[in-house]
Short mmCIF file of C-alpha atoms in Angstrom, two decimals:
data_model
loop_
_atom_site.label_atom_id
_atom_site.label_comp_id
_atom_site.label_asym_id
_atom_site.label_seq_id
_atom_site.Cartn_x
_atom_site.Cartn_y
_atom_site.Cartn_z
CA ALA A 23 111.02 158.06 154.15
CA GLN A 24 108.86 159.90 156.63
CA SER A 25 107.34 158.47 159.78
CA VAL A 26 105.96 159.49 163.14
CA THR A 27 106.05 157.70 166.47
CA GLN A 28 103.56 158.50 169.17
CA LEU A 29 104.69 157.44 172.62
CA GLY A 30 101.85 155.98 174.64
CA SER A 31 98.71 154.61 173.06
CA HIS A 32 96.71 155.68 176.14
CA VAL A 33 97.16 158.74 178.35
CA SER A 34 95.02 159.54 181.38
CA VAL A 35 94.94 162.93 183.05
CA SER A 36 92.74 164.51 185.67
CA GLU A 37 90.45 167.35 184.68
CA GLY A 38 92.40 170.59 185.03
CA ALA A 39 95.79 168.89 184.75
CA LEU A 40 98.40 169.40 182.05
CA VAL A 41 97.98 167.40 178.87
CA LEU A 42 101.17 166.19 177.17
CA LEU A 43 100.99 163.93 174.13
CA ARG A 44 104.31 162.94 172.64
CA CYS A 45 105.25 162.70 168.99
CA ASN A 46 108.61 162.13 167.36
CA TYR A 47 109.09 162.31 163.63
CA SER A 48 111.53 161.14 161.01
CA SER A 49 111.91 162.99 157.74
CA SER A 50 114.62 163.38 155.13
CA VAL A 51 113.63 166.98 154.44
CA PRO A 52 112.19 169.77 156.59
CA PRO A 53 108.79 168.41 157.49
CA TYR A 54 105.28 169.68 157.73
CA LEU A 55 103.82 168.41 161.01
CA PHE A 56 100.24 168.13 162.14
CA TRP A 57 98.09 167.13 165.05
CA TYR A 58 94.61 165.82 164.34
CA VAL A 59 91.87 164.89 166.81
CA GLN A 60 89.24 162.22 166.31
CA TYR A 61 86.11 162.15 168.44
CA PRO A 62 84.11 158.91 168.59
CA ASN A 63 82.40 158.03 165.35
CA GLN A 64 83.76 161.07 163.59
CA GLY A 65 86.45 161.87 161.06
CA LEU A 66 89.69 163.55 161.97
CA GLN A 67 89.86 167.29 162.52
CA LEU A 68 92.97 169.41 162.29
CA LEU A 69 94.12 170.82 165.64
CA LEU A 70 97.22 172.60 164.44
CA LYS A 71 100.03 172.44 161.91
CA TYR A 72 103.68 173.39 161.64
CA THR A 73 104.96 174.54 158.26
CA SER A 74 108.41 175.97 159.04
CA ALA A 75 107.23 179.28 160.45
CA ALA A 76 107.15 179.79 164.24
CA THR A 77 108.32 176.76 166.18
CA LEU A 78 105.54 177.15 168.77
CA VAL A 79 102.23 176.55 167.07
CA LYS A 80 98.91 177.39 168.62
CA GLY A 81 95.85 175.47 167.61
CA ILE A 82 92.20 175.23 168.41
CA ASN A 83 90.70 174.38 171.80
CA GLY A 84 93.71 175.71 173.71
CA PHE A 85 96.19 173.18 172.34
CA GLU A 86 99.68 174.05 171.22
CA ALA A 87 102.73 172.17 170.00
CA GLU A 88 106.40 172.98 169.82
CA PHE A 89 108.65 171.91 166.97
CA LYS A 90 112.09 170.91 168.25
CA LYS A 91 114.40 170.01 165.42
CA SER A 92 117.22 168.87 167.71
CA GLU A 93 114.90 166.36 169.36
CA THR A 94 112.85 165.60 166.20
CA SER A 95 109.80 166.12 168.35
CA PHE A 96 106.44 167.81 168.01
CA HIS A 97 104.71 167.24 171.35
CA LEU A 98 101.15 168.44 171.92
CA THR A 99 100.26 170.23 175.13
CA LYS A 100 97.34 171.90 176.83
CA PRO A 101 97.71 173.59 180.23
CA SER A 102 94.39 172.42 181.66
CA ALA A 103 92.46 169.36 180.48
CA HIS A 104 88.73 169.54 179.98
CA MET A 105 86.36 166.61 179.86
CA SER A 106 85.56 167.46 176.24
CA ASP A 107 89.23 166.85 175.32
CA ALA A 108 88.74 163.10 175.66
CA ALA A 109 89.42 161.76 172.16
CA GLU A 110 92.03 160.08 169.99
CA TYR A 111 94.91 162.28 168.89
CA PHE A 112 97.01 161.65 165.81
CA CYS A 113 100.36 163.16 164.96
CA ALA A 114 101.17 163.31 161.25
CA VAL A 115 104.05 164.28 158.97
CA SER A 116 104.29 165.32 155.36
CA GLU A 117 107.50 165.99 153.55
CA SER A 118 105.99 168.43 151.14
CA GLY A 119 102.49 169.22 152.29
CA GLY A 120 99.63 169.90 149.95
CA TYR A 121 98.56 166.87 147.99
CA GLN A 122 101.60 164.84 148.89
CA LYS A 123 101.31 161.89 151.20
CA VAL A 124 100.60 162.52 154.87
CA THR A 125 101.75 159.76 157.20
CA PHE A 126 99.87 159.35 160.45
CA GLY A 127 101.03 158.00 163.78
CA THR A 128 99.15 155.21 165.51
CA GLY A 129 97.25 157.58 167.73
CA THR A 130 97.05 158.33 171.45
CA LYS A 131 93.78 157.96 173.28
CA LEU A 132 93.35 160.70 175.86
CA GLN A 133 91.18 159.93 178.86
CA VAL A 134 90.18 162.81 181.15
CA ILE A 135 89.24 161.80 184.68
CA PRO A 136 86.78 164.00 186.57
CA ASP B 14 76.57 172.42 154.63
CA THR B 15 78.57 169.24 155.14
CA ALA B 16 82.12 169.66 153.82
CA VAL B 17 83.10 166.05 153.07
CA SER B 18 80.29 163.55 153.04
CA GLN B 19 80.56 159.84 152.52
CA THR B 20 77.92 157.16 152.29
CA PRO B 21 77.01 154.78 153.67
CA LYS B 22 78.04 155.29 157.28
CA TYR B 23 77.81 151.58 158.01
CA LEU B 24 78.19 148.70 155.60
CA VAL B 25 77.79 145.06 156.60
CA THR B 26 78.27 142.46 153.90
CA GLN B 27 79.33 138.91 153.20
CA MET B 28 82.72 137.75 151.98
CA GLY B 29 82.98 137.71 148.21
CA ASN B 30 80.51 140.52 147.63
CA ASP B 31 81.24 143.73 145.73
CA LYS B 32 80.46 147.06 147.39
CA SER B 33 80.97 150.78 146.82
CA ILE B 34 81.49 153.74 149.11
CA LYS B 35 80.73 157.20 147.81
CA CYS B 36 82.42 160.46 148.73
CA GLU B 37 81.63 164.03 147.83
CA GLN B 38 83.19 167.32 148.90
CA ASN B 39 81.74 170.78 148.45
CA LEU B 40 84.86 172.70 149.43
CA GLY B 41 86.15 173.28 145.92
CA HIS B 42 89.26 171.21 146.71
CA ASP B 43 91.29 169.70 143.91
CA THR B 44 92.62 166.68 145.79
CA MET B 45 90.75 163.80 147.36
CA TYR B 46 91.91 160.76 149.31
CA TRP B 47 90.86 157.44 150.71
CA TYR B 48 92.30 156.34 154.05
CA LYS B 49 91.83 153.02 155.83
CA GLN B 50 91.75 152.90 159.64
CA ASP B 51 92.17 149.44 161.09
CA SER B 52 90.95 148.07 164.42
CA LYS B 53 94.07 149.43 166.14
CA LYS B 54 93.25 152.92 164.89
CA PHE B 55 96.20 152.90 162.49
CA LEU B 56 95.37 155.29 159.66
CA LYS B 57 96.95 154.57 156.30
CA ILE B 58 96.52 156.28 152.98
CA MET B 59 95.19 154.17 150.14
CA PHE B 60 94.70 156.51 147.21
CA SER B 61 94.96 160.15 146.29
CA TYR B 62 93.46 161.89 143.28
CA ASN B 63 94.37 165.38 142.10
CA ASN B 64 92.06 166.92 139.53
CA LYS B 65 90.62 163.48 138.77
CA GLU B 66 94.05 161.93 138.21
CA LEU B 67 95.50 159.22 140.41
CA ILE B 68 98.67 160.44 142.12
CA ILE B 69 99.07 158.06 145.05
CA ASN B 70 98.36 154.34 145.10
CA GLU B 71 99.78 152.72 148.20
CA THR B 72 100.16 149.00 147.46
CA VAL B 73 96.46 148.44 147.73
CA PRO B 74 95.10 145.18 146.25
CA ASN B 75 93.62 145.69 142.82
CA ARG B 76 90.28 144.57 144.23
CA PHE B 77 90.06 148.19 145.33
CA SER B 78 89.29 150.57 142.48
CA PRO B 79 88.81 154.28 143.07
CA LYS B 80 86.82 156.28 140.57
CA SER B 81 86.74 160.06 140.31
CA PRO B 82 84.05 161.24 137.90
CA ASP B 83 84.84 164.86 138.73
CA LYS B 84 86.92 166.88 141.19
CA ALA B 85 84.18 166.82 143.81
CA HIS B 86 83.69 163.05 143.92
CA LEU B 87 85.90 160.09 144.70
CA ASN B 88 84.17 156.75 145.02
CA LEU B 89 85.72 153.52 146.21
CA HIS B 90 84.65 150.22 144.73
CA ILE B 91 85.75 146.97 146.35
CA ASN B 92 85.46 143.62 144.60
CA SER B 93 85.44 140.19 146.22
CA LEU B 94 85.42 141.48 149.78
CA GLU B 95 87.60 139.68 152.32
CA LEU B 96 87.48 139.51 156.10
CA GLY B 97 90.62 141.64 156.29
CA ASP B 98 88.88 144.47 154.51
CA SER B 99 86.87 145.16 157.66
CA ALA B 100 87.87 148.64 158.79
CA VAL B 101 86.74 152.21 158.83
CA TYR B 102 87.33 153.96 155.53
CA PHE B 103 87.75 157.72 155.52
CA CYS B 104 87.46 160.02 152.58
CA ALA B 105 89.33 163.32 152.78
CA SER B 106 90.07 166.33 150.63
CA SER B 107 92.53 169.18 150.50
CA SER B 108 93.53 172.14 148.44
CA SER B 109 96.95 172.31 146.79
CA ALA B 110 97.37 175.68 148.45
CA ASN B 111 96.80 174.40 151.97
CA GLU B 112 98.11 171.33 153.75
CA LYS B 113 94.97 170.82 155.84
CA LEU B 114 93.04 167.63 155.29
CA PHE B 115 89.28 167.68 155.69
CA PHE B 116 87.87 164.29 156.61
CA GLY B 117 84.50 162.71 156.18
CA SER B 118 82.93 160.95 159.16
CA GLY B 119 83.94 157.52 157.95
CA THR B 120 82.33 154.34 156.66
CA GLN B 121 82.53 151.36 158.97
CA LEU B 122 82.81 148.27 156.77
CA SER B 123 82.20 144.88 158.36
CA VAL B 124 82.81 141.80 156.24
CA LEU B 125 81.25 138.66 157.65
#
């Protein structure tokens, strides 16, 4: 069975500081991994996805994530936080992608302090 | 040019009532989903339809009945609403050729 664990339900960073949101996954087969962002009162939007190509994945808004099989991790980073990055971030895993089931983590709320 | 639209955005109702949430996508996707997000932001899949056929049903009470009249629509009907049904319900869609989910903006259901 697949699952994801997001470490830290709340993360606070200063504007301009590094953003690091942690995600560890469990999957019985090579996984597809995703990061989604949810702004207040909106649906989720895809930030980036890993589908067994390059291990370092670049997404929108300057975010990137690195797939590390040995650590079963897929942490999300951004070199310099912007106020507009304040949102809820969800890591997700799918064992086969497409229409198969995507399992979401419990989310990490990112607060950016001016 | 909304991609995935769901209505209503807010729904407040009494226990025991029956209500429906509608969802439409204009992306030409062949798969549609309903997700439930609880008060702790935990997002869990409820149903998935591919080409109007049910392919995922995640131990959801049978008070919840999805209906897909065509590939572009997936409606959610809920009978005998309970307090625990209060949540935000998200519709989503995807193409079999791409793993990306496109979400609607959610329906906040409050059962009083």
